[in-house]
PDB file of C-alpha atoms in Angstrom:
ATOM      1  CA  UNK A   1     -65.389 -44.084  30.553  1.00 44.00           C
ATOM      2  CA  UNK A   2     -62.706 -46.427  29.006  1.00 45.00           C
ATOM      3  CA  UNK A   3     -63.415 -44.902  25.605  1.00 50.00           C
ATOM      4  CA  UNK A   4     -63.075 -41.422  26.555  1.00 49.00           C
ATOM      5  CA  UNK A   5     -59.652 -42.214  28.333  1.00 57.00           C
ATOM      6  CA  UNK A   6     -58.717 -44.660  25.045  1.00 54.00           C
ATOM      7  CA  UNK A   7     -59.214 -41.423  22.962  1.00 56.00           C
ATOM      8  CA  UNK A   8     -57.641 -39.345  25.680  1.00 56.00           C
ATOM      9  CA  UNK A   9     -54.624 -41.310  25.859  1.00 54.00           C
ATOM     10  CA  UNK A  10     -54.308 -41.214  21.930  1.00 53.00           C
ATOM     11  CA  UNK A  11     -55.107 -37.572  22.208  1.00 53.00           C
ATOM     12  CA  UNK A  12     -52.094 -36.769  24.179  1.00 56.00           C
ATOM     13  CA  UNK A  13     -49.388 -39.450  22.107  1.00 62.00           C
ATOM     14  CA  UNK A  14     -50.502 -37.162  18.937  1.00 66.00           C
ATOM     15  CA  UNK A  15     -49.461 -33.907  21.015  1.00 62.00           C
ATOM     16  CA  UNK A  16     -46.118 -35.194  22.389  1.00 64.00           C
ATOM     17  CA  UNK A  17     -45.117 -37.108  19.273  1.00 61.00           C
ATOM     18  CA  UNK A  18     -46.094 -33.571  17.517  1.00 61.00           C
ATOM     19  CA  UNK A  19     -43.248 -31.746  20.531  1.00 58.00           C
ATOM     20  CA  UNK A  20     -40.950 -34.503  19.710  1.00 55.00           C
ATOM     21  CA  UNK A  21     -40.980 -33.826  15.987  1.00 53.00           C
ATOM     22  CA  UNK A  22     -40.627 -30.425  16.458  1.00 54.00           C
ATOM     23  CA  UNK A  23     -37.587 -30.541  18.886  1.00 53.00           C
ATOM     24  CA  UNK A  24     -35.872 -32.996  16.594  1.00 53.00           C
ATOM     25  CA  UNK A  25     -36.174 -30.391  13.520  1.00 50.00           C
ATOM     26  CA  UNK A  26     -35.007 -26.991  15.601  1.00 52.00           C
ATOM     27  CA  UNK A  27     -32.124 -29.788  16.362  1.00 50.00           C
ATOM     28  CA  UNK A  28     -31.494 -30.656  13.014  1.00 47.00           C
ATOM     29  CA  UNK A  29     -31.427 -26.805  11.824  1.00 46.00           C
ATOM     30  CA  UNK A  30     -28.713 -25.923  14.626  1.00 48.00           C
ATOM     31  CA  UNK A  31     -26.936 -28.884  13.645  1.00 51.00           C
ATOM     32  CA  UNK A  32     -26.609 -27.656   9.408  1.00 69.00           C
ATOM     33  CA  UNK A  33     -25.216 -24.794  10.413  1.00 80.00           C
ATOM     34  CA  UNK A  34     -21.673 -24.747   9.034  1.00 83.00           C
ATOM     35  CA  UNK A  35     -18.444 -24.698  11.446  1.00 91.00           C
ATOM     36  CA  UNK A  36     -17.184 -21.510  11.045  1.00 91.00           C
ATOM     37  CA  UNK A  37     -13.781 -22.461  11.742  1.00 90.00           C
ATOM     38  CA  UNK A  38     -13.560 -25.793   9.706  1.00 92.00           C
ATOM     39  CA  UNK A  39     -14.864 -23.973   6.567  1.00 91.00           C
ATOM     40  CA  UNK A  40     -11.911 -21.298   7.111  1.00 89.00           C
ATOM     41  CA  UNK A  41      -9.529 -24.265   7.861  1.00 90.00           C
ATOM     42  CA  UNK A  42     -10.443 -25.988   4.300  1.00 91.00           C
ATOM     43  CA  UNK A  43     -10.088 -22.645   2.556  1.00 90.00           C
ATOM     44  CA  UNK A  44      -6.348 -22.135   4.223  1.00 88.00           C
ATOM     45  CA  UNK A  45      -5.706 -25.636   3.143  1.00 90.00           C
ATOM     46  CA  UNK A  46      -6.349 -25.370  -0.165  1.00 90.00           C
ATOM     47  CA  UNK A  47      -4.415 -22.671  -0.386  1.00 88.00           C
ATOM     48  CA  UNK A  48      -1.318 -24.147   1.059  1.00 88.00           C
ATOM     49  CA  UNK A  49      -0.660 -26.273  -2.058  1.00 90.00           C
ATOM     50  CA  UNK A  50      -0.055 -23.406  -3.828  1.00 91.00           C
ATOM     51  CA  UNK A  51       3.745 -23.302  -3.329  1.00 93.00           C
ATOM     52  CA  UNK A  52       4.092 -20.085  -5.270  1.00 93.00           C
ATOM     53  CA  UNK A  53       3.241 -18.476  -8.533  1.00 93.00           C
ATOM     54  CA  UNK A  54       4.049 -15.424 -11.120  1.00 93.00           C
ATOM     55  CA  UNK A  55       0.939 -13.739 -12.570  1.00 93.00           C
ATOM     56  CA  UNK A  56       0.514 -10.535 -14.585  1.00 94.00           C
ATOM     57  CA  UNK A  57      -1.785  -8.233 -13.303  1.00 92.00           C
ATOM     58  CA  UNK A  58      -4.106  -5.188 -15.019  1.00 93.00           C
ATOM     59  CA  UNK A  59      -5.614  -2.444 -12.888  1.00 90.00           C
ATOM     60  CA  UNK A  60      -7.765  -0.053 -13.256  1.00 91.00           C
ATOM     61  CA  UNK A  61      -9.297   2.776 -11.269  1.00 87.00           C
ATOM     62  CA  UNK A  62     -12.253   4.126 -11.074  1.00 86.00           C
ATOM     63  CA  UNK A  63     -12.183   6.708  -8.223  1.00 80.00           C
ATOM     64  CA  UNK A  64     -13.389   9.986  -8.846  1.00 78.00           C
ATOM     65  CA  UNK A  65     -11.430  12.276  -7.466  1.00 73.00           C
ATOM     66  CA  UNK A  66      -7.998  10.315  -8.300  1.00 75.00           C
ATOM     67  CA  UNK A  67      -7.624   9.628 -12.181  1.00 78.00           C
ATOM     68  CA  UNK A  68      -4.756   7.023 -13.068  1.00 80.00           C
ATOM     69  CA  UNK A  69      -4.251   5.093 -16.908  1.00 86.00           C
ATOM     70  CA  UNK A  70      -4.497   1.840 -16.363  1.00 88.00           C
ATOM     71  CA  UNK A  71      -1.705  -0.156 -15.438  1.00 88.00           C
ATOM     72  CA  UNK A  72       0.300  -3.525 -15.838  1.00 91.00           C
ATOM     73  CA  UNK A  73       2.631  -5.386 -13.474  1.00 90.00           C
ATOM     74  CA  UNK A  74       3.832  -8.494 -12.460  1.00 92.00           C
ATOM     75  CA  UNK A  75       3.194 -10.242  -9.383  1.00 90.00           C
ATOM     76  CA  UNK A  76       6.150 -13.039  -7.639  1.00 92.00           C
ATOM     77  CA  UNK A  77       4.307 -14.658  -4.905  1.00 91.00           C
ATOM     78  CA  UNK A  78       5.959 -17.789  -2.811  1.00 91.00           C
ATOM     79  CA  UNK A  79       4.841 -19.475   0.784  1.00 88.00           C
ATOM     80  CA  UNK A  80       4.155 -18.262   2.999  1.00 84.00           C
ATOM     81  CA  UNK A  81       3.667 -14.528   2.925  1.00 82.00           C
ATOM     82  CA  UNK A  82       6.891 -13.242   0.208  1.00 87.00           C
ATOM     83  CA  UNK A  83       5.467 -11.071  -1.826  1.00 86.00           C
ATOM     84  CA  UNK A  84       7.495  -9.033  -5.375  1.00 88.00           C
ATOM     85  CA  UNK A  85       5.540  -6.363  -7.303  1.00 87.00           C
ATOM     86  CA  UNK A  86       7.379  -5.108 -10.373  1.00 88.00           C
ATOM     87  CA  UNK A  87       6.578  -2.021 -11.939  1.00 83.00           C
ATOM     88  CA  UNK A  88       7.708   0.437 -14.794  1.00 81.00           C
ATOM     89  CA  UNK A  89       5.304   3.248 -13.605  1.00 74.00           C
ATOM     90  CA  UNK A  90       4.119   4.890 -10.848  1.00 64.00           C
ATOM     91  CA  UNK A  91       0.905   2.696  -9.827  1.00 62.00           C
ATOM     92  CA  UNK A  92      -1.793   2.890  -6.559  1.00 61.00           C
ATOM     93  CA  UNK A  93      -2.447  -0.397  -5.078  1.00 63.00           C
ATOM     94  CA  UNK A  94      -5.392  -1.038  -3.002  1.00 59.00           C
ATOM     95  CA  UNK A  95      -4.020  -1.193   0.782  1.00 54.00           C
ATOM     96  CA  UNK A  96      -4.416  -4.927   0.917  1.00 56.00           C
ATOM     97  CA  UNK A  97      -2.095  -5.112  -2.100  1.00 57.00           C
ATOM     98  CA  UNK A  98      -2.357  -7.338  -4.963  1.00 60.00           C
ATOM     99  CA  UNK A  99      -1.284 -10.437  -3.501  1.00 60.00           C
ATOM    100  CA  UNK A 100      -3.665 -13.105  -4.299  1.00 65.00           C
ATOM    101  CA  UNK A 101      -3.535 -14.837  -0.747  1.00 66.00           C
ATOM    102  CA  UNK A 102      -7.036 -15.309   0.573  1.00 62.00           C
ATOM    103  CA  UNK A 103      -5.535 -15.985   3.864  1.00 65.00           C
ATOM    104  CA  UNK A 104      -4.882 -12.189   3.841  1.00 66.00           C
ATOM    105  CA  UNK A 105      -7.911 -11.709   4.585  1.00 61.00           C
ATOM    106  CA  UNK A 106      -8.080 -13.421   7.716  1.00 63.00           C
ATOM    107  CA  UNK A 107      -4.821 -12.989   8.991  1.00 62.00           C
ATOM    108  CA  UNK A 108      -4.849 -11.782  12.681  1.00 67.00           C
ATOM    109  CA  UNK A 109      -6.644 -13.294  15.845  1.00 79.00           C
ATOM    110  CA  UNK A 110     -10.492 -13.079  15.454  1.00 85.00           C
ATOM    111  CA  UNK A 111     -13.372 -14.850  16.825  1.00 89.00           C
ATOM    112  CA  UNK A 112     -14.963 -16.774  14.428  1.00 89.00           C
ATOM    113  CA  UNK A 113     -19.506 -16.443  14.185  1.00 92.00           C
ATOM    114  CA  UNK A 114     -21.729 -18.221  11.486  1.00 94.00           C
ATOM    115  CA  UNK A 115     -23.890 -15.738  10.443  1.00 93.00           C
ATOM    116  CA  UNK A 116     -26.434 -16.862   7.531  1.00 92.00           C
ATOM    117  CA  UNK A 117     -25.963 -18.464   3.977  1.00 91.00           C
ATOM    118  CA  UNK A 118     -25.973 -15.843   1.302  1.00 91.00           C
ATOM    119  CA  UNK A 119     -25.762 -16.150  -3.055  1.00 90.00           C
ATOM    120  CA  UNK A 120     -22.982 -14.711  -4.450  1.00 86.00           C
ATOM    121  CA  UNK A 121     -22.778 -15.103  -8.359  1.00 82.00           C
ATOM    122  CA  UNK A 122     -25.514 -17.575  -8.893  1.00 85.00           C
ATOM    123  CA  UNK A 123     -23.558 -19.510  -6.130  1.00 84.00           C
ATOM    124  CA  UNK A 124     -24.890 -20.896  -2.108  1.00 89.00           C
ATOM    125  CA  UNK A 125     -22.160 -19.544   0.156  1.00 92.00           C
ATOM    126  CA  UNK A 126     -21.806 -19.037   3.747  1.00 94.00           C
ATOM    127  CA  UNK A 127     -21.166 -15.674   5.544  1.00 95.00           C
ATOM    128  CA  UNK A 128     -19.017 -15.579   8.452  1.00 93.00           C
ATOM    129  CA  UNK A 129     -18.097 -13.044  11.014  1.00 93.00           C
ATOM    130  CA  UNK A 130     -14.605 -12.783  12.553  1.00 90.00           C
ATOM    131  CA  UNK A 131     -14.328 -10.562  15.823  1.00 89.00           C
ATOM    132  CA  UNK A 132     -10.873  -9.209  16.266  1.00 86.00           C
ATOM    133  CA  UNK A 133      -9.884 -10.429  19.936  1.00 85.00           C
ATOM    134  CA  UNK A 134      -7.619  -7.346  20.469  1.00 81.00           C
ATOM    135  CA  UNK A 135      -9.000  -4.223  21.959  1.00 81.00           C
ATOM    136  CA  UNK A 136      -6.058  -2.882  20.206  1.00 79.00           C
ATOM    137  CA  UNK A 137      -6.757  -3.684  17.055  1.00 79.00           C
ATOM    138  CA  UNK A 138      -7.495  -1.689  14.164  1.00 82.00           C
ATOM    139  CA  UNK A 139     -10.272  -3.644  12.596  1.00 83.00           C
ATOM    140  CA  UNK A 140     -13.818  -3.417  13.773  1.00 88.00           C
ATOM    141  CA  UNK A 141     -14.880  -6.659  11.981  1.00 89.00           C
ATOM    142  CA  UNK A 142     -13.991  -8.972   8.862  1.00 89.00           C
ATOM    143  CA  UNK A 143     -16.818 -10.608   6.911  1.00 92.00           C
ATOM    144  CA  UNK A 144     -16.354 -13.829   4.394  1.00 93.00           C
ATOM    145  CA  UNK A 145     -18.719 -14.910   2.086  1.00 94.00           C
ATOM    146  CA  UNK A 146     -17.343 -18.554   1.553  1.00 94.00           C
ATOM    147  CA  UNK A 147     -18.322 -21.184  -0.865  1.00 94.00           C
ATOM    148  CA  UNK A 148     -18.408 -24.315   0.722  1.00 92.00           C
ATOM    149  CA  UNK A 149     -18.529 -26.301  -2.173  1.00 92.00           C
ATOM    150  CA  UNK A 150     -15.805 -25.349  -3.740  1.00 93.00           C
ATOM    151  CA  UNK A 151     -13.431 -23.778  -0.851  1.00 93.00           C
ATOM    152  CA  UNK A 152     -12.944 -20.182  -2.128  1.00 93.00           C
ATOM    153  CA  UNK A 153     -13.464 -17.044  -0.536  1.00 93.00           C
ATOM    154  CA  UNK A 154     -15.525 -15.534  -2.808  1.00 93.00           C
ATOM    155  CA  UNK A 155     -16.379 -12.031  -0.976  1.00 92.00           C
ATOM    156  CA  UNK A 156     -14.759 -10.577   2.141  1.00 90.00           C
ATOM    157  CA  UNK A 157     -15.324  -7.261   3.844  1.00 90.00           C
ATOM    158  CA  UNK A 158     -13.131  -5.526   6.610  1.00 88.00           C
ATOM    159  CA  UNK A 159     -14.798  -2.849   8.592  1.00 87.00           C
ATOM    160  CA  UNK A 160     -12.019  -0.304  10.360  1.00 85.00           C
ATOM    161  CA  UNK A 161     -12.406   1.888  13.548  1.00 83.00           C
ATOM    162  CA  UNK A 162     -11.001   4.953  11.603  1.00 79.00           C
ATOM    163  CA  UNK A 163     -14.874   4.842   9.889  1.00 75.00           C
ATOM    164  CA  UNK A 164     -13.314   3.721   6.651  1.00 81.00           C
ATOM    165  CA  UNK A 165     -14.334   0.395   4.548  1.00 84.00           C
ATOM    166  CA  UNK A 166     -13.240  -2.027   1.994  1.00 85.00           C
ATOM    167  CA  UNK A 167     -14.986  -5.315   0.300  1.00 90.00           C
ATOM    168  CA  UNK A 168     -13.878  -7.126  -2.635  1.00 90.00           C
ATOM    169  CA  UNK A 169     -15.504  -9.142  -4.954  1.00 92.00           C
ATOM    170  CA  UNK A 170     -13.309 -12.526  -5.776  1.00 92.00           C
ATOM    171  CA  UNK A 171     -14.172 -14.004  -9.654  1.00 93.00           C
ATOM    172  CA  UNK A 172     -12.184 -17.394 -10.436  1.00 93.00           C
ATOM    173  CA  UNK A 173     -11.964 -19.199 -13.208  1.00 91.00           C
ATOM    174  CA  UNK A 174      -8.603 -20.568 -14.772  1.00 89.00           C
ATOM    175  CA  UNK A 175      -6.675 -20.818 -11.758  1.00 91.00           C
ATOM    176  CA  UNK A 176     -10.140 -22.584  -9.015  1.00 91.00           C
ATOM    177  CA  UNK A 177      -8.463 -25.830  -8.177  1.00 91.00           C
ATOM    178  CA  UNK A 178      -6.177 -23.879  -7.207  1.00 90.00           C
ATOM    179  CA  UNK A 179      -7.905 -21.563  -4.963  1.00 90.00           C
ATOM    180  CA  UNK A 180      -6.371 -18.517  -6.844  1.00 91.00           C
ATOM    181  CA  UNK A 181      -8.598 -15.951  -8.689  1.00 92.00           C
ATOM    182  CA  UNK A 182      -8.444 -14.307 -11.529  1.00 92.00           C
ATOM    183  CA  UNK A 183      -9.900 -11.257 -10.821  1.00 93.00           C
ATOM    184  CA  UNK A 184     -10.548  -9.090  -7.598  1.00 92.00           C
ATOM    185  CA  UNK A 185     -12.531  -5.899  -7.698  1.00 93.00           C
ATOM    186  CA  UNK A 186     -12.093  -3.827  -4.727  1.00 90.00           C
ATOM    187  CA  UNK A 187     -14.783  -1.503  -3.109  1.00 89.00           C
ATOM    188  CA  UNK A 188     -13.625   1.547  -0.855  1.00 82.00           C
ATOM    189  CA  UNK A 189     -15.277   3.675   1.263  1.00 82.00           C
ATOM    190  CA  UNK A 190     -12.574   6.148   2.859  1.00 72.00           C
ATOM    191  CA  UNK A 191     -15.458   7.501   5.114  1.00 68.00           C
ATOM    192  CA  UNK A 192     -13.818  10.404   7.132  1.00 60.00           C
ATOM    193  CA  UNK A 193     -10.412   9.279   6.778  1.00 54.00           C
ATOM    194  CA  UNK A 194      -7.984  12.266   6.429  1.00 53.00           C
ATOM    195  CA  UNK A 195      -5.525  10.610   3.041  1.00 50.00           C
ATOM    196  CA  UNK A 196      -2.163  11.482   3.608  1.00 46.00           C
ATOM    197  CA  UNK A 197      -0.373  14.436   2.402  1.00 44.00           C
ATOM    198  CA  UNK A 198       3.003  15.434   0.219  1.00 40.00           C
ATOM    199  CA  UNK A 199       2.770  14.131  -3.650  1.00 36.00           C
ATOM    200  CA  UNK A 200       0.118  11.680  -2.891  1.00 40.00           C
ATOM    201  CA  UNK A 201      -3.218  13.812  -5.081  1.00 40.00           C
ATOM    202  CA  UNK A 202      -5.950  11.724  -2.653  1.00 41.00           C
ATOM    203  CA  UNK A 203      -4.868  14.573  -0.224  1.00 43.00           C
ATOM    204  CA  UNK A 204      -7.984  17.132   0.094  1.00 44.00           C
ATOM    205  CA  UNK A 205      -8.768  19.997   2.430  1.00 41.00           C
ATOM    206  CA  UNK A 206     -11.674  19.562   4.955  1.00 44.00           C
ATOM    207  CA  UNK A 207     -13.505  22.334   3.258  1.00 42.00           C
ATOM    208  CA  UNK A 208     -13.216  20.492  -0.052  1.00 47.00           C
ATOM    209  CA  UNK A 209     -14.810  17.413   1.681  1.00 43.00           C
ATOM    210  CA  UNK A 210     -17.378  19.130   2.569  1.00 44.00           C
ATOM    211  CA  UNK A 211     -18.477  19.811  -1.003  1.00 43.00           C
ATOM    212  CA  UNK A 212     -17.382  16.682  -2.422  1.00 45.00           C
ATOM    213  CA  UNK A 213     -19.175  13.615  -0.816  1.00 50.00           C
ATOM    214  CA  UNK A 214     -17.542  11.263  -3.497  1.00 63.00           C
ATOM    215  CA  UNK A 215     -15.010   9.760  -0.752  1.00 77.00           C
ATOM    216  CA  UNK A 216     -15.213   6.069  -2.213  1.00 81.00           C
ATOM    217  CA  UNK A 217     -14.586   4.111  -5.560  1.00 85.00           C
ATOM    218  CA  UNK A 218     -13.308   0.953  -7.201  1.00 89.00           C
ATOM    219  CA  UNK A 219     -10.207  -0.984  -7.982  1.00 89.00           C
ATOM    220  CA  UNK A 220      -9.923  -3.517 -10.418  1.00 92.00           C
ATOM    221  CA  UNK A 221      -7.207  -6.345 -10.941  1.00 92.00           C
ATOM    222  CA  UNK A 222      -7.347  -8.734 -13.437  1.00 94.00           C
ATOM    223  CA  UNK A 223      -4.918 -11.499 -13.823  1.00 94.00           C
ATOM    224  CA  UNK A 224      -3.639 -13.646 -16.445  1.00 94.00           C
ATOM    225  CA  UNK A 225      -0.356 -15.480 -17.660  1.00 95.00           C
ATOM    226  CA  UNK A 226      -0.379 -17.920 -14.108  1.00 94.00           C
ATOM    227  CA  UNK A 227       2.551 -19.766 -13.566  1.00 94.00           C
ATOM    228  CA  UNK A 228       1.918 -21.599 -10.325  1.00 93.00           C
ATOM    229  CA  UNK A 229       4.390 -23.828  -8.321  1.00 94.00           C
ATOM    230  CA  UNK A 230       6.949 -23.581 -10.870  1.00 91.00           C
ATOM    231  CA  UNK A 231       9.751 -22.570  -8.651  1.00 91.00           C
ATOM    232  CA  UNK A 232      11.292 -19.195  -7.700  1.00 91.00           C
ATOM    233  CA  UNK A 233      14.671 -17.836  -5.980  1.00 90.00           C
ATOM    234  CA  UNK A 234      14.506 -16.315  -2.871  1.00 90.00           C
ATOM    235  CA  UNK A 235      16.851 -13.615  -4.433  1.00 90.00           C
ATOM    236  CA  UNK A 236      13.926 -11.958  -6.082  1.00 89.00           C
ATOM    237  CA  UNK A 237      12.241 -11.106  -3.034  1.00 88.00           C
ATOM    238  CA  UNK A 238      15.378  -9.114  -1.700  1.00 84.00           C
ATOM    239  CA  UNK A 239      16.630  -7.502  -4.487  1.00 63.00           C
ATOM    240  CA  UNK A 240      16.624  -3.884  -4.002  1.00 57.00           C
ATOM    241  CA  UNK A 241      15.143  -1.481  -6.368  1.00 50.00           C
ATOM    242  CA  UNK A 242      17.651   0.460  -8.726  1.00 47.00           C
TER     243      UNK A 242
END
């Protein structure tokens, strides 16, 4: 009898030692989940240093049923959101612009949600959801594939309640310490999104919608020629057109 209850006894220390292990691992896995909110902090941070910078910019098109030559301009950013495109031709920019502030992408009240960790270029990064708080607001939900490591966005996708859709793809290289890339391609989906009208040639009637389902395509910006936190007037940025 006292060796069937020895061996009982040890039985039962192997079982709840086995629990205990068990709890203390699902514990550890909540625990290495990221803080959605820190990781976006550190990314607006490193950002900030940036005090303001002058880059040239190249774009390119690829959207079928819009054809545009490539074009060149020249980008005047300064903290914290004054933005100065100069152009000598007419040239479509992507609706978040050109402006290389990853904060962009995130401005607006949401509700931040880890989601899972992802690769992006050969690269761990963490994917994030961010809820817009507003029933009013225009934007179903904002994705950001963020690399922890080095505290870049490196992919973020907006979702909006008019069925359309845009992601873009962040590649950085000369300008990483900074937190700026050097260059963004942009994915669009215009899903059932009537384009405006007048001289803009995206405009297309619902009949010849119906026979074209080509409704997205690509934008690409590549920069060069950075000149960061070298100083600029304000005057720039209010200087009207002639």
């Amino acid at each position: 009898l006292f060796t069937y209850s020895k061996r009982k006894i040890f039985y039962h220390r192997r079982i709840m030692k086995r629990i205990l292990v068990f709890i203390l691992f699902a514990g550890s896995l909540v625990a290495q989940n990221p803080n959605p909110d820190k990781l976006i902090k550190e990314v607006k941070d490193k950002f900030l240093k940036v005090k303001d910078y002058t880059a040239d910019a190249n774009i390119k098109l690829d959207i079928p049923f819009f054809k545009m030559p490539d074009r060149n301009v020249k980008i005047y950013f300064k903290q914290p959101d004054k933005t100065h495109i100069e152009s000598k031709e007419f040239t479509v920019l992507p609706k978040m612009g050109l402006n290389l502030n990853p904060i962009d992408a995130i401005a607006g009240d949401f509700a931040p949600a880890y989601l899972r960790q992802d690769v992006f270029d050969g690269k761990k990064i963490e994917v994030i959801n961010l809820t817009p708080k507003s029933d009013t607001a225009k934007v179903r939900y904002v994705k950001l594939w963020i690399d922890s490591q080095e505290k870049l966005i490196r992919r973020f996708e907006i979702s909006f309640i008019n069925s359309s859709n845009a992601k873009a793809d962040l590649f950085y290289g000369s300008q990483t310490k900074m937190g700026i890339p050097d260059k963004i391609v942009f994915h669009m989906d215009f899903g059932n999104v009537r384009l405006p009208g007048g001289m803009n040639p995206l405009q297309r009637r619902k009949e010849d919608k119906k026979e074209n389902k080509e409704n997205s395509g690509t934008v690409t910006v590549t920069y060069s020629n950075f000149r960061v936190n070298m100083g600029i007037d304000d005057k720039i940025f209010t200087e009207k057109k002639k």
